XYZ file of C-alpha atoms in Angstrom:
371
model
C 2.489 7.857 -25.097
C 0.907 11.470 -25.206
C -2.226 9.649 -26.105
C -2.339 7.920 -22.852
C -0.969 11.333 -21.132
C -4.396 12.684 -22.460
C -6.368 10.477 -21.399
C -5.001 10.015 -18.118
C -5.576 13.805 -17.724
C -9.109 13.127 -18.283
C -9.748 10.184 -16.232
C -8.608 11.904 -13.515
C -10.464 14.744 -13.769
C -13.614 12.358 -13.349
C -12.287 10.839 -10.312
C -10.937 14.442 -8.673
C -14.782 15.003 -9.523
C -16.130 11.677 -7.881
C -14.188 12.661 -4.415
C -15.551 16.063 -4.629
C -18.997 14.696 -5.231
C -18.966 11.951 -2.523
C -17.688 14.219 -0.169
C -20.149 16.725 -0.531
C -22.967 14.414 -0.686
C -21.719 12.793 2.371
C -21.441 16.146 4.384
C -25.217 17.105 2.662
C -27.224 14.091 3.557
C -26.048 14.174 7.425
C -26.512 17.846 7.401
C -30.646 16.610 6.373
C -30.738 13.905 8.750
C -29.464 16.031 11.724
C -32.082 18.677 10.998
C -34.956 16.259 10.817
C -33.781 14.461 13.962
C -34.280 17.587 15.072
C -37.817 18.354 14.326
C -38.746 14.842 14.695
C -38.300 14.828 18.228
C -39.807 18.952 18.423
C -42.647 16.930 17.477
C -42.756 14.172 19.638
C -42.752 16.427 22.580
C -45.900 17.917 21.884
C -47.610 15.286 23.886
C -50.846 13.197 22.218
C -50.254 12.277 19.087
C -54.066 12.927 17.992
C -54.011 16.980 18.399
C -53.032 19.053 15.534
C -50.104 20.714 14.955
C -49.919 24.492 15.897
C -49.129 26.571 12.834
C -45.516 27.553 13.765
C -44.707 23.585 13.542
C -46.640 23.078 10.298
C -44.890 25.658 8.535
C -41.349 24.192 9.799
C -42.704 20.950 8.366
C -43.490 22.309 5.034
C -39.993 24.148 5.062
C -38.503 20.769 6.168
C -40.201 19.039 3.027
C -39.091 21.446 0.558
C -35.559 21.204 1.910
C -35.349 17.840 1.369
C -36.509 18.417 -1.758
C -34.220 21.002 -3.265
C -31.177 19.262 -1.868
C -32.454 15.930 -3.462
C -32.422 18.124 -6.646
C -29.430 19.457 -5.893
C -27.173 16.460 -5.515
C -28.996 14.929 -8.580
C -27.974 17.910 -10.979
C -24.382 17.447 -9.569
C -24.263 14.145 -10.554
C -25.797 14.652 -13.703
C -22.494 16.748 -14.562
C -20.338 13.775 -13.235
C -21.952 11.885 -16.327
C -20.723 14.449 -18.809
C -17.303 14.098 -17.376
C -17.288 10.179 -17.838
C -18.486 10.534 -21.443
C -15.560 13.103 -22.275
C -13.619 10.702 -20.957
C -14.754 8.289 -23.775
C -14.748 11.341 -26.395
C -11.032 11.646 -25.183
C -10.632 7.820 -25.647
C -12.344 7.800 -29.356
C -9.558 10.932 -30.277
C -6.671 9.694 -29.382
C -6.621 6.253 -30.170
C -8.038 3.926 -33.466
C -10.701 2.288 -32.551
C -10.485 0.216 -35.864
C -6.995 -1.781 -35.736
C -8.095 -4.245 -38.191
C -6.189 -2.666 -40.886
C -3.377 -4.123 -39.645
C -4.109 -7.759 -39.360
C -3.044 -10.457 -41.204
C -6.094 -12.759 -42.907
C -5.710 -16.054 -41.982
C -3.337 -15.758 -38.724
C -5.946 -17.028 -36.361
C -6.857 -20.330 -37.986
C -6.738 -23.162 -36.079
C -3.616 -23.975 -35.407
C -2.399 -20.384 -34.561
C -5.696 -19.829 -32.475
C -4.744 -23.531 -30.461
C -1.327 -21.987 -29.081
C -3.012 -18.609 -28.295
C -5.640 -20.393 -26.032
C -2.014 -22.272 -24.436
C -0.201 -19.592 -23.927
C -2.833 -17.405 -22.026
C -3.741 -20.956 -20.054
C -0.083 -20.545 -19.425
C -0.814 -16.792 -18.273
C -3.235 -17.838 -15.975
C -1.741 -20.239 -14.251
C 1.140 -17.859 -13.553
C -1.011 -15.385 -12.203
C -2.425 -18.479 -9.302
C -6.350 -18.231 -11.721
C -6.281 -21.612 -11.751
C -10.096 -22.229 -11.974
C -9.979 -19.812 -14.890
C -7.158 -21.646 -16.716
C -8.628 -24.656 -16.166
C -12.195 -23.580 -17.787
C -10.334 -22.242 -20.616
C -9.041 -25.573 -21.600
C -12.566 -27.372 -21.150
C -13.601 -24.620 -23.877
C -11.329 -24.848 -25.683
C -10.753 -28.373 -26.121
C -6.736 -28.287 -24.884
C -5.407 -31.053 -23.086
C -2.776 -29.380 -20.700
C -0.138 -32.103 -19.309
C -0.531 -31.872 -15.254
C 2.736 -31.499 -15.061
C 2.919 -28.346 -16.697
C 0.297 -26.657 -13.756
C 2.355 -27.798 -10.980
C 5.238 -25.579 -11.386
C 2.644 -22.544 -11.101
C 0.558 -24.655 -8.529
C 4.018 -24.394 -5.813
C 5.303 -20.705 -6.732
C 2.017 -19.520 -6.168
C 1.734 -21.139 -2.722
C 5.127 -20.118 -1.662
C 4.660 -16.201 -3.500
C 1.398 -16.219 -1.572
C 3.152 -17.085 1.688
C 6.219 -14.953 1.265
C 3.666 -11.476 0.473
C 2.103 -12.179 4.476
C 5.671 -12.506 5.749
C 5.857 -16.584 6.067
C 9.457 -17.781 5.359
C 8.879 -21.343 6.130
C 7.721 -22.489 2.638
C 9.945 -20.779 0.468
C 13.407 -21.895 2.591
C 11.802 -25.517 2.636
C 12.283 -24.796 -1.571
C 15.330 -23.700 -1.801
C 17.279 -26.075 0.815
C 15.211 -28.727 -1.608
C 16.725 -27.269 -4.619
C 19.994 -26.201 -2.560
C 22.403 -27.604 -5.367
C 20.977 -26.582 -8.607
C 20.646 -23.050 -6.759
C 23.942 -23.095 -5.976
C 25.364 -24.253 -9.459
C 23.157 -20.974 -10.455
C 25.083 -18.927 -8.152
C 21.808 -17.927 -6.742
C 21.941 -15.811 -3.040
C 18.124 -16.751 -2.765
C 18.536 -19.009 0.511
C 20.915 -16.399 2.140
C 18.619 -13.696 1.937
C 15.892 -16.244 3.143
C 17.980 -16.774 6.203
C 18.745 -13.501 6.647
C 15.290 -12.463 6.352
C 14.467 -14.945 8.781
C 17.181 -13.716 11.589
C 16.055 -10.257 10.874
C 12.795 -11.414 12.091
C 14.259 -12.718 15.279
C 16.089 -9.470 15.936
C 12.835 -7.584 16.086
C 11.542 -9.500 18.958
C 14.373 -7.914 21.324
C 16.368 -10.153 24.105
C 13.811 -12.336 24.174
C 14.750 -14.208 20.780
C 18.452 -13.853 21.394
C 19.302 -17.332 22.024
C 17.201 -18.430 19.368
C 18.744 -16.222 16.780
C 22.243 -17.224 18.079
C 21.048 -21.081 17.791
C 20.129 -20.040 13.983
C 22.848 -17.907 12.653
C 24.288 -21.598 12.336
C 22.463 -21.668 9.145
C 24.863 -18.563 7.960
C 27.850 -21.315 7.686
C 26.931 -22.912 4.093
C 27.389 -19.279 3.070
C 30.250 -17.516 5.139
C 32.658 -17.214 1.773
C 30.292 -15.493 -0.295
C 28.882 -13.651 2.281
C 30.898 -12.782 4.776
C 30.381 -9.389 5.086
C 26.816 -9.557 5.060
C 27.125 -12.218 8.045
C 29.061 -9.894 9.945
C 26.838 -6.897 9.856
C 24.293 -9.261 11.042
C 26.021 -10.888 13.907
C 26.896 -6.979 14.914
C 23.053 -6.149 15.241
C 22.829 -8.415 18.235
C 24.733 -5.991 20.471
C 21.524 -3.983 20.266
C 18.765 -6.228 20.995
C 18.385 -4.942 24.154
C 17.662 -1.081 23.144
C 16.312 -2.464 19.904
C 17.251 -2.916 16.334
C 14.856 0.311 14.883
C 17.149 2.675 17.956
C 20.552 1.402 16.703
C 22.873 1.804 13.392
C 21.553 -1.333 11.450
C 18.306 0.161 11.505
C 18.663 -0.630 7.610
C 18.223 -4.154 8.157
C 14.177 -3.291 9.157
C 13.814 -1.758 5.792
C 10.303 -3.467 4.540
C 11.343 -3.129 0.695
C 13.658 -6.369 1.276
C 10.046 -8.256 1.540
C 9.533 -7.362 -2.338
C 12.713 -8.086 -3.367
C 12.739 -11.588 -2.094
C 9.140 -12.455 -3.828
C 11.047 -10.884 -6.952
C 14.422 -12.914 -6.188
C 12.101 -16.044 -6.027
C 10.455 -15.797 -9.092
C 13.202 -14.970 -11.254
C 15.302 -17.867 -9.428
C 12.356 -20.475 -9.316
C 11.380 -19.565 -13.240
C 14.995 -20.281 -14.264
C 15.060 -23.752 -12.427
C 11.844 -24.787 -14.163
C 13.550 -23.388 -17.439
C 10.590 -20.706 -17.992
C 10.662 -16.688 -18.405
C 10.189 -14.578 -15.587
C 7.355 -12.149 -16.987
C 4.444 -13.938 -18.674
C 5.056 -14.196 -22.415
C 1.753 -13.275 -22.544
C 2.324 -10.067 -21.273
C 5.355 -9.258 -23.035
C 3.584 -9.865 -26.295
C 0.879 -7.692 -25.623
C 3.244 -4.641 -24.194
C 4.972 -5.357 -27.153
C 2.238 -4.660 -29.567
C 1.207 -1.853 -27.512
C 4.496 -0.259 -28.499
C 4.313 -1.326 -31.790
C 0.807 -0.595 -32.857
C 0.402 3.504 -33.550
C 3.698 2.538 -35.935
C 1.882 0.193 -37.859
C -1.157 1.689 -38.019
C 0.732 4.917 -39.779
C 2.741 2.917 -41.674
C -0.530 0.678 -43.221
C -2.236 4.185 -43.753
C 0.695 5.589 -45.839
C 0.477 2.059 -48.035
C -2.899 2.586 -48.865
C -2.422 6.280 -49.499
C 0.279 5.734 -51.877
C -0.938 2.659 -53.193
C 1.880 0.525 -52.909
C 0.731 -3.153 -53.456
C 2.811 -6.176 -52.204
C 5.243 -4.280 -49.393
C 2.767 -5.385 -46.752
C 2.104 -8.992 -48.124
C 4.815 -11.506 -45.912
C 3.602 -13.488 -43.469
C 6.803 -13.095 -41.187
C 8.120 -10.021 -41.352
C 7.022 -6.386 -41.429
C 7.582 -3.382 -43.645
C 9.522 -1.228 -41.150
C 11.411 -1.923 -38.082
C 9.919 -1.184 -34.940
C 11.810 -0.162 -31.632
C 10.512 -1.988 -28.895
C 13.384 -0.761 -26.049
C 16.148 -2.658 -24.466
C 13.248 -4.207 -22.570
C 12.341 -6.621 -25.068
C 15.769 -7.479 -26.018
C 15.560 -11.251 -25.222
C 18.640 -12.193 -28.153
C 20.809 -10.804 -30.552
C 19.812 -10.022 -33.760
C 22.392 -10.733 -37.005
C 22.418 -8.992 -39.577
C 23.895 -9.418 -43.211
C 26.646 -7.172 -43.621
C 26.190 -7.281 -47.499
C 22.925 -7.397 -47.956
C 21.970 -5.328 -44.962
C 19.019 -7.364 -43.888
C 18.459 -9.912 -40.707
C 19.142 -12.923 -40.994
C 15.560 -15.029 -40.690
C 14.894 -18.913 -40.290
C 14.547 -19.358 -43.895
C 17.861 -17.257 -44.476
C 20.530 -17.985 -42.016
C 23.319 -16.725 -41.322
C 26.414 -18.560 -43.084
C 30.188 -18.856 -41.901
C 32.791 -18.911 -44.142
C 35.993 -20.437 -44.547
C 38.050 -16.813 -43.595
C 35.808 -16.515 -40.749
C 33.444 -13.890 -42.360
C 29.538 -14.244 -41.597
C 27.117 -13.568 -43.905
C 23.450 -14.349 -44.821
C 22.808 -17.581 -46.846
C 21.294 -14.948 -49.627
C 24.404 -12.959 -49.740
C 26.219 -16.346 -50.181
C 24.268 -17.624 -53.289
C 24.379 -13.818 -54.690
C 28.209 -14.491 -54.819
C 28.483 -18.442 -55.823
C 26.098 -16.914 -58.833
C 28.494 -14.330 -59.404
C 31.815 -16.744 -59.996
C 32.950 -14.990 -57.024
């Protein structure tokens, strides 16, 4: 993290100096062009254009030329030390990070099959993001055949996030009365704060949407148990329509965050109907190894500094554990009470007959034991 910090200082040192430099160069240049607006038309006034210039205005000229000049110089020095701020900037890059993190790779984890569900998962990635065109390249080039049905999840929450970020209701609450039921069964509040949203932006337009937000609030009834108190608050608001919502105590319901926490609402809800993740695993992976990689790149040097053949040599583990934070907890984690080691795929964890859990390891360690 101070690695970043330091870098970051840099970077916006160069950009501090960018404003500084565009500013200056702005104020500068129509400094110039003023002046020789000025002359220009000293000069045109003068009458025929075929009679020479009397010495006072050649000498202007010439002082006019050589202004341009130096301040052409000028601004190109200046931005001649903008350069040598960018290249710190890479000097400050090439310090505090490895530039080299093929130490710690594994030989052989990108053969075919592994490099076939890298290109999925980041077709995946791009169809969350709404790049379909890109997604869709990526599996001409790389010779994936992607089920259609897998793209039109991504293909309707990015239409309806897309809608919902310019303030359109209409497609998302079309969704969730569609998916009413299974929203429901998820205890979801996504269609209530739809609605809500929705009569909020009735209240704004005054008296003059009052009987049309009274004809709506009918919409509130699926949800009057749950919600009751939010109902209430909003059915209160309408006493101030006429002096206006922003002049009255529920100025709170106005507040423009709510618009960010329904897109957020959506895609958490939506992603756990189609039975996906909310965040891209894509970019959990690589935050992930983002965390993880100044650990393993000090723990790879002290191997090869101490020589110590075969701790680095399994495929599916690694030689110390590495704290991601509670972010990426996604499941729990067992681990053997005897043996002190977590339980894996190829040893799992084992209940026996008292009750007692242990690793399958610890359990043949004991059978071999006559215990």
């Amino acid at each position: 993290m101070d690695q970043c910090v330091n870098v970051e200082r840099e970077l916006e040192k160069v950009l501090q100096k960018f404003a500084s430099y565009g500013q200056h160069c702005d104020r500068t240049l129509e400094e110039l062009i003023e002046y020789t607006s000025g002359l220009k038309q000293e000069i045109s006034q003068t009458g025929d254009r075929d009679i020479e210039l009397s010495g006072t205005l050649s000498l202007v000229l010439s002082q006019c030329c050589k202004r341009i000049k130096d301040t052409v110089q000028k601004l190109a020095s200046d931005h001649k030390d903008i350069h040598s701020s960018v290249s710190r900037v890479g000097k400050a890059i090439d310090k505090n990070f490895d530039s080299d993190i093929s130490s710690v790779g594994i030989e052989g984890c990108w053969q075919s099959e592994s490099q076939r569900i890298l290109s999925e998962v980041m077709v995946e990635h791009f169809f969350r993001q709404g790049m379909l065109d890109v997604a869709e390249e990526l599996c001409q080039e790389a010779g994936l055949c992607i089920d259609p049905s897998q793209k039109e999840p991504f293909v309707e929450l990015n239409r309806i996030l897309e809608a919902l970020r310019v303030r359109d209701l209409r497609p998302a609450l079309e969704w969730a009365v569609a998916n009413r039921e299974m929203l429901m069964a998820q205890k979801s509040s996504l269609e209530f704060k739809l609605h809500r949203l929705y009569f909020i932006s009735l209240l704004m337009g005054g008296t003059a949407n009052q009987k049309e937000a009274l004809q709506y609030a009918k919409n509130f009834q699926p949800f009057a148990v749950n919600h009751q108190k939010d109902i209430q608050v909003l059915m209160g608001s309408l006493v101030y329509l006429q002096q206006g919502i922003e002049n009255s105590p529920y100025v709170h319901l106005l507040d423009s965050n709510q618009w960010a926490d329904i897109c957020d609402i959506f895609t958490r809800d939506a992603c756990a109907l189609q039975g996906l993740s909310v965040e891209s695993p894509l970019s959990v992976s690589f935050s992930a190894g983002c965390v993880a990689l100044p650990a393993l790149i000090n723990i790879k040097a002290v191997i090869e500094q101490r020589q110590c053949t075969g701790v680095w040599n399994q495929k599916d583990e690694l030689p110390i554990e590495v704290e991601l934070g509670k972010k990426c907890w996604y499941h729990s984690v067992f681990a053997c009470p005897i043996l002190r080691q977590q339980t894996t795929d190829n040893n799992p964890p084992m209940k026996l007959v008292c009750g007692h859990i242990i690793s399958r390891d610890a359990l043949n360690k004991m059978i071999s034991g006559s215990k």
